[in-house]
């Protein structure tokens, strides 16, 4: 039963990562089109890159770290061997 919840957690993380990557790619493309030829594009690119790194790299790492730590309810329950 625990393997099913682990698989579901991995699937949710993968869907989040895919969705975040698609959204940030769209943001980068939109900003590139709007600011093309202006001096602001170079200034805005690092800001957008920081946001993308946060939502595509750091948040999924926090999800994985949180899913690997045992919760109090599962740690206090006696183990049932099949």
C-alpha positions as a LaTeX table, in Angstrom:
\begin{tabular}{lrrr}
\hline
Residue & $x$ (\AA) & $y$ (\AA) & $z$ (\AA) \\
\hline
Unk1 & 0.00 & 0.00 & 0.00 \\
Unk2 & 2.86 & 2.36 & 0.70 \\
Unk3 & 4.34 & 1.80 & $-2.79$ \\
Unk4 & 1.13 & 3.09 & $-4.39$ \\
Unk5 & 1.30 & 6.36 & $-2.43$ \\
Unk6 & 4.98 & 6.73 & $-3.33$ \\
Unk7 & 4.15 & 6.26 & $-7.02$ \\
Unk8 & 1.35 & 8.80 & $-6.77$ \\
Unk9 & 3.71 & 11.28 & $-5.10$ \\
Unk10 & 6.29 & 10.86 & $-7.86$ \\
Unk11 & 3.62 & 11.33 & $-10.49$ \\
Unk12 & 2.38 & 14.51 & $-8.84$ \\
Unk13 & 5.93 & 15.85 & $-8.62$ \\
Unk14 & 6.54 & 15.05 & $-12.27$ \\
Unk15 & 3.30 & 16.75 & $-13.30$ \\
Unk16 & 4.18 & 19.82 & $-11.25$ \\
Unk17 & 7.66 & 19.97 & $-12.77$ \\
Unk18 & 6.30 & 19.59 & $-16.30$ \\
Unk19 & 3.66 & 22.26 & $-15.72$ \\
Unk20 & 6.12 & 24.68 & $-14.16$ \\
Unk21 & 8.59 & 24.21 & $-17.01$ \\
Unk22 & 5.89 & 24.84 & $-19.62$ \\
Unk23 & 4.65 & 27.97 & $-17.85$ \\
Unk24 & 8.14 & 29.40 & $-17.44$ \\
Unk25 & 9.03 & 28.65 & $-21.05$ \\
Unk26 & 5.92 & 30.56 & $-22.09$ \\
Unk27 & 6.88 & 33.48 & $-19.85$ \\
Unk28 & 10.40 & 33.61 & $-21.31$ \\
Unk29 & 9.07 & 33.52 & $-24.87$ \\
Unk30 & 6.46 & 36.22 & $-24.18$ \\
Unk31 & 9.01 & 38.50 & $-22.53$ \\
Unk32 & 11.48 & 37.94 & $-25.35$ \\
Unk33 & 8.87 & 38.91 & $-27.93$ \\
Unk34 & 7.63 & 41.98 & $-26.05$ \\
Unk35 & 11.06 & 43.31 & $-25.06$ \\
Unk36 & 12.90 & 42.42 & $-28.27$ \\
Unk37 & 15.22 & 45.24 & $-29.27$ \\
Unk38 & 14.94 & 47.12 & $-25.97$ \\
Unk39 & 17.69 & 47.48 & $-23.35$ \\
Unk40 & 15.33 & 46.09 & $-20.69$ \\
Unk41 & 15.46 & 42.51 & $-21.93$ \\
Unk42 & 19.00 & 42.00 & $-20.61$ \\
Unk43 & 18.02 & 43.44 & $-17.24$ \\
Unk44 & 14.87 & 41.38 & $-16.89$ \\
Unk45 & 16.36 & 38.04 & $-17.96$ \\
Unk46 & 18.23 & 37.35 & $-14.67$ \\
Unk47 & 15.09 & 38.17 & $-12.67$ \\
Unk48 & 13.02 & 35.75 & $-14.71$ \\
Unk49 & 15.78 & 33.15 & $-14.49$ \\
Unk50 & 15.75 & 33.39 & $-10.71$ \\
Unk51 & 12.00 & 32.81 & $-10.62$ \\
Unk52 & 12.27 & 29.89 & $-13.00$ \\
Unk53 & 15.05 & 28.26 & $-10.98$ \\
Unk54 & 12.99 & 28.63 & $-7.81$ \\
Unk55 & 9.84 & 27.03 & $-9.23$ \\
Unk56 & 11.50 & 24.40 & $-11.45$ \\
Unk57 & 14.42 & 23.34 & $-9.22$ \\
Unk58 & 14.01 & 24.38 & $-5.59$ \\
Unk59 & 10.30 & 23.75 & $-5.04$ \\
Unk60 & 10.42 & 20.18 & $-6.46$ \\
Unk61 & 13.47 & 19.48 & $-4.27$ \\
Unk62 & 11.44 & 20.60 & $-1.24$ \\
Unk63 & 8.56 & 18.35 & $-2.33$ \\
Unk64 & 10.90 & 15.36 & $-2.56$ \\
Unk65 & 12.53 & 16.14 & 0.78 \\
Unk66 & 9.13 & 16.48 & 2.45 \\
Unk67 & 7.88 & 13.21 & 0.97 \\
Unk68 & 10.94 & 11.32 & 2.21 \\
Unk69 & 10.59 & 12.39 & 5.83 \\
Unk70 & 8.22 & 10.11 & 7.72 \\
Unk71 & 5.12 & 11.78 & 9.04 \\
Unk72 & 4.17 & 11.46 & 12.69 \\
Unk73 & 1.07 & 9.42 & 11.96 \\
Unk74 & 2.89 & 6.74 & 9.96 \\
Unk75 & 5.84 & 6.63 & 12.35 \\
Unk76 & 3.59 & 6.01 & 15.37 \\
Unk77 & 1.59 & 3.23 & 13.72 \\
Unk78 & 2.85 & $-0.32$ & 14.22 \\
Unk79 & 4.39 & $-1.92$ & 11.17 \\
Unk80 & 2.30 & $-4.56$ & 9.45 \\
Unk81 & 4.22 & $-7.18$ & 7.52 \\
Unk82 & 2.41 & $-8.82$ & 4.59 \\
\hline
\end{tabular}
